[in-house]
Amino acid sequence: MKKTTIAEVASAAGVSKATVSRFLNGNYGKMSSATQEKIRQTVQRLNYRPNKQAQMLKTNRSGLIGFIVADMGNLYSSKLLSGASAVARENDYQLVIMESNNSLSSEEDALKKFVDQSVEGVLIQPISEDSSRYESVGKRCPMVLVDRQTTPKTWPAVIVDNALSTKYLAEYIVKKGYSKIAIFTESLTTDVRRKRYAGMRAVAKEHSLESELVEVGNLQLSSTYSDMKDRINELVSEDEKVAIFASNSQTLLMVLRVLDDLRIKIPDEVGVSGYDDWNWAFLAQPAITSIEQNASDIGAEAMRMLLTDIDPLKESISETKVIPSKINIRESI
């Protein structure tokens, strides 16, 4: 099938090629609204698709936004991408997605590839907390951090209220008469995990409750499941009213598997709560009390912030925006 040319669009619309080119590049200038509408309808009728590479050479714009997520298999990442992608499409940008797989070397490689592709901006779930690791890219194009922050705070970021929401949940656990909180989490190597742990621990300390940190290993390994099984068995056998808090959805699922395997009743023998609610926690029996973060909103807001930084007519943003979480109180506590 023969591809429609810009000359054919110009002829059909009764304008010059230069006018069509200006329209396609968003340079309307003194172009009347009637002319704009005529070209727009002609482009749609002829199904004309401009040559992106040629446009990039003329405008020095690629129309590409790079997004590096830490773990593509995580539902949280999928929702981040969904929110960001929707805003990108609304503004005629294309999202280029890469995964760091929680590896600094993979992250560095992805950033280099973004530079090679001349992306106009970068969204990233940073692996490192050291801002200097991202300076080379941050100086080339606008960048917004998603879900995590680096030190010192150099770039705008969109995060959730990890510590505050966890404190609210801990207060509820205290109110329900528990004497001990066991905090199950993957290794405290990220700021997000540390804040969730700190929120629980601070409230427990304030109310003179015992709190225990249980750092779990690789959730894919059978040994991790076995270790969790042993520890949960010990917790339930203690002469205390214990509540378990799982710091993310994967850990929460593992906790529930162990409890089911051990035939431990929730909440009669142990209370259970978690962070992340991907529309399944209410289906458990009993339904699980959890903190819900709107990852789609986080991704969308991060993209809006980035596009504001990209726009030369708008003032650059250097702020941190916190997206509030929601606590879903259910029967498990």
CSV table of C-alpha atoms in Angstrom, one decimal:
chain,number,residue,atom,x,y,z
A,1,MET,CA,0.0,0.0,0.0
A,2,LYS,CA,1.4,3.4,-1.1
A,3,LYS,CA,2.2,5.7,1.8
A,4,THR,CA,0.6,9.2,1.7
A,5,THR,CA,3.1,12.0,1.4
A,6,ILE,CA,3.1,15.5,2.9
A,7,ALA,CA,2.8,16.9,-0.6
A,8,GLU,CA,-0.5,15.0,-1.1
A,9,VAL,CA,-1.8,16.2,2.2
A,10,ALA,CA,-0.9,19.8,1.3
A,11,SER,CA,-2.6,19.5,-2.1
A,12,ALA,CA,-5.8,17.9,-0.7
A,13,ALA,CA,-6.0,20.6,2.0
A,14,GLY,CA,-5.2,23.5,-0.5
A,15,VAL,CA,-2.2,24.7,1.5
A,16,SER,CA,1.5,24.7,1.1
A,17,LYS,CA,3.8,21.8,2.3
A,18,ALA,CA,5.4,24.3,4.7
A,19,THR,CA,2.0,25.1,6.3
A,20,VAL,CA,1.3,21.3,6.8
A,21,SER,CA,4.8,20.9,8.2
A,22,ARG,CA,4.3,23.8,10.7
A,23,PHE,CA,0.9,22.2,11.7
A,24,LEU,CA,2.5,18.8,12.3
A,25,ASN,CA,5.2,20.3,14.5
A,26,GLY,CA,2.7,22.4,16.5
A,27,ASN,CA,4.0,25.7,15.2
A,28,TYR,CA,0.6,27.3,14.5
A,29,GLY,CA,1.8,30.9,14.6
A,30,LYS,CA,-0.6,33.0,12.6
A,31,MET,CA,-2.4,30.0,11.2
A,32,SER,CA,-6.1,30.4,11.4
A,33,SER,CA,-8.3,27.9,13.3
A,34,ALA,CA,-10.1,27.1,10.1
A,35,THR,CA,-6.8,26.2,8.4
A,36,GLN,CA,-5.8,24.1,11.3
A,37,GLU,CA,-9.1,22.2,11.2
A,38,LYS,CA,-8.9,21.7,7.5
A,39,ILE,CA,-5.4,20.2,7.8
A,40,ARG,CA,-6.4,18.1,10.7
A,41,GLN,CA,-9.3,16.6,8.9
A,42,THR,CA,-7.2,16.0,5.7
A,43,VAL,CA,-4.5,14.2,7.8
A,44,GLN,CA,-7.2,12.0,9.3
A,45,ARG,CA,-9.0,11.3,6.0
A,46,LEU,CA,-5.8,10.4,4.2
A,47,ASN,CA,-4.5,8.5,7.2
A,48,TYR,CA,-1.2,10.4,7.0
A,49,ARG,CA,1.6,9.4,9.3
A,50,PRO,CA,4.6,11.8,9.5
A,51,ASN,CA,8.1,10.5,9.4
A,52,LYS,CA,9.2,10.6,13.1
A,53,GLN,CA,12.9,10.6,12.3
A,54,ALA,CA,12.5,13.5,9.9
A,55,GLN,CA,10.5,15.4,12.4
A,56,MET,CA,13.1,14.8,15.1
A,57,LEU,CA,15.9,16.2,12.8
A,58,LYS,CA,13.8,19.3,12.1
A,59,THR,CA,12.6,20.0,15.7
A,60,ASN,CA,15.3,18.4,17.7
A,61,ARG,CA,12.6,16.4,19.5
A,62,SER,CA,12.2,12.7,19.7
A,63,GLY,CA,8.8,12.5,21.4
A,64,LEU,CA,10.2,9.7,23.6
A,65,ILE,CA,10.0,9.4,27.4
A,66,GLY,CA,12.1,6.8,29.1
A,67,PHE,CA,10.8,4.9,32.2
A,68,ILE,CA,13.0,2.5,34.2
A,69,VAL,CA,11.1,0.3,36.6
A,70,ALA,CA,12.8,-1.9,39.2
A,71,ASP,CA,10.7,-5.0,38.7
A,72,MET,CA,8.5,-5.5,35.6
A,73,GLY,CA,6.9,-8.6,37.2
A,74,ASN,CA,5.5,-6.6,40.1
A,75,LEU,CA,1.9,-5.5,39.8
A,76,TYR,CA,2.8,-2.2,41.4
A,77,SER,CA,5.2,-1.5,38.4
A,78,SER,CA,2.5,-2.4,35.9
A,79,LYS,CA,0.1,0.1,37.5
A,80,LEU,CA,2.8,2.8,37.5
A,81,LEU,CA,3.4,2.3,33.8
A,82,SER,CA,-0.3,2.3,33.1
A,83,GLY,CA,-0.8,5.7,34.7
A,84,ALA,CA,2.3,7.2,33.1
A,85,SER,CA,1.5,5.8,29.7
A,86,ALA,CA,-2.0,7.3,29.7
A,87,VAL,CA,-0.7,10.8,30.4
A,88,ALA,CA,2.1,10.4,27.8
A,89,ARG,CA,-0.4,9.4,25.1
A,90,GLU,CA,-2.6,12.4,25.9
A,91,ASN,CA,0.4,14.6,25.2
A,92,ASP,CA,1.6,12.8,22.1
A,93,TYR,CA,4.6,11.2,23.7
A,94,GLN,CA,5.7,7.6,23.5
A,95,LEU,CA,6.9,5.6,26.5
A,96,VAL,CA,10.1,3.6,26.2
A,97,ILE,CA,10.1,1.1,29.1
A,98,MET,CA,13.1,-0.7,30.5
A,99,GLU,CA,13.7,-2.8,33.7
A,100,SER,CA,16.6,-2.6,36.1
A,101,ASN,CA,15.7,-5.8,37.8
A,102,ASN,CA,16.9,-4.2,41.0
A,103,SER,CA,20.5,-4.2,39.5
A,104,LEU,CA,22.7,-1.1,39.5
A,105,SER,CA,24.5,-2.3,36.4
A,106,SER,CA,21.3,-3.0,34.5
A,107,GLU,CA,20.0,0.4,35.6
A,108,GLU,CA,23.1,2.2,34.3
A,109,ASP,CA,22.9,0.3,31.0
A,110,ALA,CA,19.2,1.4,30.6
A,111,LEU,CA,20.1,5.0,31.3
A,112,LYS,CA,22.9,4.9,28.6
A,113,LYS,CA,20.4,3.5,26.1
A,114,PHE,CA,18.0,6.3,26.9
A,115,VAL,CA,20.7,8.8,26.1
A,116,ASP,CA,21.4,7.1,22.8
A,117,GLN,CA,17.7,7.2,21.9
A,118,SER,CA,17.6,10.9,22.7
A,119,VAL,CA,14.7,10.6,25.1
A,120,GLU,CA,13.2,14.0,26.1
A,121,GLY,CA,12.8,13.0,29.8
A,122,VAL,CA,13.3,10.1,32.2
A,123,LEU,CA,11.1,8.6,34.9
A,124,ILE,CA,12.9,6.2,37.2
A,125,GLN,CA,12.5,4.0,40.2
A,126,PRO,CA,16.1,4.5,41.4
A,127,ILE,CA,18.0,1.6,42.8
A,128,SER,CA,20.6,3.7,44.5
A,129,GLU,CA,19.9,6.3,47.1
A,130,ASP,CA,23.0,8.2,46.0
A,131,SER,CA,22.0,11.2,43.8
A,132,SER,CA,25.5,11.4,42.2
A,133,ARG,CA,24.8,8.1,40.3
A,134,TYR,CA,22.1,9.9,38.2
A,135,GLU,CA,23.8,13.3,37.6
A,136,SER,CA,25.1,12.5,34.1
A,137,VAL,CA,21.5,11.8,32.8
A,138,GLY,CA,19.9,14.4,35.0
A,139,LYS,CA,22.1,17.1,33.4
A,140,ARG,CA,21.1,16.0,29.9
A,141,CYS,CA,17.3,15.9,30.2
A,142,PRO,CA,14.6,16.4,32.8
A,143,MET,CA,14.2,13.5,35.3
A,144,VAL,CA,11.5,12.7,37.9
A,145,LEU,CA,12.0,10.0,40.6
A,146,VAL,CA,9.1,7.6,41.1
A,147,ASP,CA,8.3,5.9,44.4
A,148,ARG,CA,11.8,6.5,45.8
A,149,GLN,CA,14.1,9.4,46.6
A,150,THR,CA,17.8,9.9,46.5
A,151,THR,CA,20.1,11.9,48.7
A,152,PRO,CA,20.6,14.8,48.5
A,153,LYS,CA,17.2,15.7,47.1
A,154,THR,CA,18.2,16.9,43.6
A,155,TRP,CA,15.2,16.0,41.4
A,156,PRO,CA,11.5,16.2,41.7
A,157,ALA,CA,9.9,13.0,43.0
A,158,VAL,CA,6.4,11.5,43.4
A,159,ILE,CA,6.2,9.2,46.4
A,160,VAL,CA,3.7,7.7,48.8
A,161,ASP,CA,3.3,8.4,52.5
A,162,ASN,CA,5.0,5.1,53.6
A,163,ALA,CA,5.8,6.0,57.2
A,164,LEU,CA,2.6,8.0,57.9
A,165,SER,CA,0.2,5.4,56.5
A,166,THR,CA,2.0,2.6,58.4
A,167,LYS,CA,1.7,4.6,61.6
A,168,TYR,CA,-2.0,4.9,61.2
A,169,LEU,CA,-2.3,1.1,60.7
A,170,ALA,CA,-0.1,0.5,63.7
A,171,GLU,CA,-2.4,2.7,65.8
A,172,TYR,CA,-5.3,0.6,64.8
A,173,ILE,CA,-3.5,-2.6,65.7
A,174,VAL,CA,-2.8,-1.1,69.2
A,175,LYS,CA,-6.4,-0.2,69.6
A,176,LYS,CA,-7.4,-3.8,68.9
A,177,GLY,CA,-5.5,-4.9,71.9
A,178,TYR,CA,-2.4,-6.7,70.4
A,179,SER,CA,0.7,-6.9,72.6
A,180,LYS,CA,3.2,-7.6,69.9
A,181,ILE,CA,3.8,-6.6,66.2
A,182,ALA,CA,5.9,-8.9,64.0
A,183,ILE,CA,7.1,-6.9,60.9
A,184,PHE,CA,7.9,-9.2,58.0
A,185,THR,CA,9.8,-7.5,55.3
A,186,GLU,CA,12.4,-8.1,52.6
A,187,SER,CA,15.9,-6.8,53.4
A,188,LEU,CA,15.8,-3.1,54.6
A,189,THR,CA,18.0,-2.0,51.7
A,190,THR,CA,15.5,0.5,50.3
A,191,ASP,CA,14.2,3.7,51.8
A,192,VAL,CA,10.6,2.6,51.2
A,193,ARG,CA,11.0,-0.6,53.3
A,194,ARG,CA,12.8,1.3,56.1
A,195,LYS,CA,10.1,3.9,56.3
A,196,ARG,CA,7.4,1.2,56.6
A,197,TYR,CA,9.3,-0.6,59.3
A,198,ALA,CA,10.0,2.7,61.1
A,199,GLY,CA,6.3,3.7,61.1
A,200,MET,CA,5.3,0.4,62.8
A,201,ARG,CA,8.2,0.4,65.2
A,202,ALA,CA,7.6,4.0,66.3
A,203,VAL,CA,4.0,3.4,67.3
A,204,ALA,CA,4.8,0.1,69.0
A,205,LYS,CA,7.5,1.9,71.0
A,206,GLU,CA,5.2,4.8,71.9
A,207,HIS,CA,2.6,2.3,73.3
A,208,SER,CA,5.2,0.1,75.0
A,209,LEU,CA,4.4,-2.8,72.6
A,210,GLU,CA,7.0,-5.3,71.7
A,211,SER,CA,8.0,-5.2,68.0
A,212,GLU,CA,10.0,-7.7,66.1
A,213,LEU,CA,11.7,-7.3,62.7
A,214,VAL,CA,11.7,-10.5,60.6
A,215,GLU,CA,13.8,-9.9,57.5
A,216,VAL,CA,12.9,-12.6,54.9
A,217,GLY,CA,15.2,-13.8,52.1
A,218,ASN,CA,14.5,-14.3,48.5
A,219,LEU,CA,10.8,-15.1,48.2
A,220,GLN,CA,11.4,-17.4,45.3
A,221,LEU,CA,13.5,-19.8,47.3
A,222,SER,CA,11.9,-22.8,49.2
A,223,SER,CA,14.3,-22.1,52.1
A,224,THR,CA,12.7,-18.7,52.6
A,225,TYR,CA,9.3,-20.3,52.9
A,226,SER,CA,10.6,-22.9,55.4
A,227,ASP,CA,12.3,-20.2,57.5
A,228,MET,CA,9.0,-18.1,57.6
A,229,LYS,CA,7.1,-21.2,58.5
A,230,ASP,CA,9.3,-21.9,61.5
A,231,ARG,CA,9.2,-18.3,62.7
A,232,ILE,CA,5.4,-17.9,62.4
A,233,ASN,CA,5.0,-21.2,64.2
A,234,GLU,CA,7.1,-19.8,67.1
A,235,LEU,CA,5.2,-16.5,67.1
A,236,VAL,CA,1.8,-18.2,67.4
A,237,SER,CA,3.0,-20.5,70.2
A,238,GLU,CA,4.1,-17.5,72.3
A,239,ASP,CA,1.8,-16.4,75.1
A,240,GLU,CA,1.0,-13.1,73.5
A,241,LYS,CA,-1.6,-11.6,71.2
A,242,VAL,CA,0.5,-11.2,68.0
A,243,ALA,CA,-0.2,-9.1,64.9
A,244,ILE,CA,1.8,-9.7,61.7
A,245,PHE,CA,2.5,-6.8,59.3
A,246,ALA,CA,3.8,-7.7,55.9
A,247,SER,CA,5.6,-4.8,54.2
A,248,ASN,CA,4.5,-5.6,50.6
A,249,SER,CA,2.1,-7.7,48.6
A,250,GLN,CA,4.5,-10.6,47.8
A,251,THR,CA,5.5,-11.0,51.5
A,252,LEU,CA,1.8,-10.8,52.5
A,253,LEU,CA,1.0,-13.6,50.1
A,254,MET,CA,3.8,-15.7,51.5
A,255,VAL,CA,2.6,-15.1,55.1
A,256,LEU,CA,-1.0,-16.2,54.1
A,257,ARG,CA,0.3,-19.3,52.4
A,258,VAL,CA,2.3,-20.3,55.6
A,259,LEU,CA,-0.7,-19.6,57.8
A,260,ASP,CA,-2.9,-21.7,55.6
A,261,ASP,CA,-0.4,-24.5,55.5
A,262,LEU,CA,-0.1,-24.5,59.3
A,263,ARG,CA,-3.9,-24.2,59.7
A,264,ILE,CA,-3.5,-21.1,61.9
A,265,LYS,CA,-6.8,-19.2,62.2
A,266,ILE,CA,-6.9,-15.5,61.4
A,267,PRO,CA,-7.6,-13.4,63.5
A,268,ASP,CA,-8.3,-15.9,66.3
A,269,GLU,CA,-4.7,-17.1,66.6
A,270,VAL,CA,-2.8,-14.2,64.9
A,271,GLY,CA,-3.8,-10.9,63.4
A,272,VAL,CA,-2.6,-10.2,59.8
A,273,SER,CA,-2.2,-6.9,57.8
A,274,GLY,CA,-0.1,-5.8,54.9
A,275,TYR,CA,1.0,-3.0,52.6
A,276,ASP,CA,-0.3,-3.0,49.0
A,277,ASP,CA,-3.8,-4.0,48.2
A,278,TRP,CA,-4.1,-5.2,44.6
A,279,ASN,CA,-7.8,-6.0,44.7
A,280,TRP,CA,-7.3,-9.4,46.1
A,281,ALA,CA,-6.9,-8.9,49.9
A,282,PHE,CA,-10.6,-8.5,50.3
A,283,LEU,CA,-11.2,-11.9,48.6
A,284,ALA,CA,-9.2,-13.8,51.3
A,285,GLN,CA,-11.0,-15.5,54.1
A,286,PRO,CA,-11.1,-13.5,56.3
A,287,ALA,CA,-10.6,-10.4,54.2
A,288,ILE,CA,-7.2,-8.8,55.0
A,289,THR,CA,-6.6,-5.4,56.5
A,290,SER,CA,-4.2,-3.6,54.2
A,291,ILE,CA,-2.8,-0.3,53.1
A,292,GLU,CA,-3.7,0.6,49.5
A,293,GLN,CA,-1.5,2.9,47.4
A,294,ASN,CA,-2.8,4.2,44.1
A,295,ALA,CA,0.2,3.3,41.8
A,296,SER,CA,-1.7,4.5,38.7
A,297,ASP,CA,-2.1,8.0,40.2
A,298,ILE,CA,1.6,8.0,41.2
A,299,GLY,CA,2.7,7.2,37.6
A,300,ALA,CA,0.3,9.7,36.1
A,301,GLU,CA,1.4,12.5,38.4
A,302,ALA,CA,5.1,11.7,37.8
A,303,MET,CA,4.5,12.0,34.0
A,304,ARG,CA,2.7,15.3,34.4
A,305,MET,CA,5.6,16.7,36.5
A,306,LEU,CA,8.1,15.5,33.9
A,307,LEU,CA,6.2,17.0,31.0
A,308,THR,CA,6.0,20.3,32.9
A,309,ASP,CA,9.8,20.2,33.2
A,310,ILE,CA,10.2,19.4,29.5
A,311,ASP,CA,8.1,22.3,28.4
A,312,PRO,CA,10.4,25.3,27.8
A,313,LEU,CA,7.5,27.7,28.5
A,314,LYS,CA,6.9,26.4,31.9
A,315,GLU,CA,8.9,26.9,35.1
A,316,SER,CA,10.9,23.8,36.2
A,317,ILE,CA,9.7,21.8,39.2
A,318,SER,CA,11.9,20.9,42.1
A,319,GLU,CA,9.6,19.4,44.6
A,320,THR,CA,8.4,16.2,46.2
A,321,LYS,CA,4.8,15.3,45.9
A,322,VAL,CA,3.3,12.8,48.3
A,323,ILE,CA,0.3,10.7,47.1
A,324,PRO,CA,-1.8,9.6,50.1
A,325,SER,CA,-2.5,6.0,50.7
A,326,LYS,CA,-5.8,4.4,51.9
A,327,ILE,CA,-6.2,2.0,54.8
A,328,ASN,CA,-8.7,-0.7,54.2
A,329,ILE,CA,-9.9,-2.0,57.6
A,330,ARG,CA,-11.1,-5.6,57.3
A,331,GLU,CA,-11.7,-8.7,59.5
A,332,SER,CA,-8.0,-9.9,59.8
A,333,ILE,CA,-7.1,-7.6,62.7
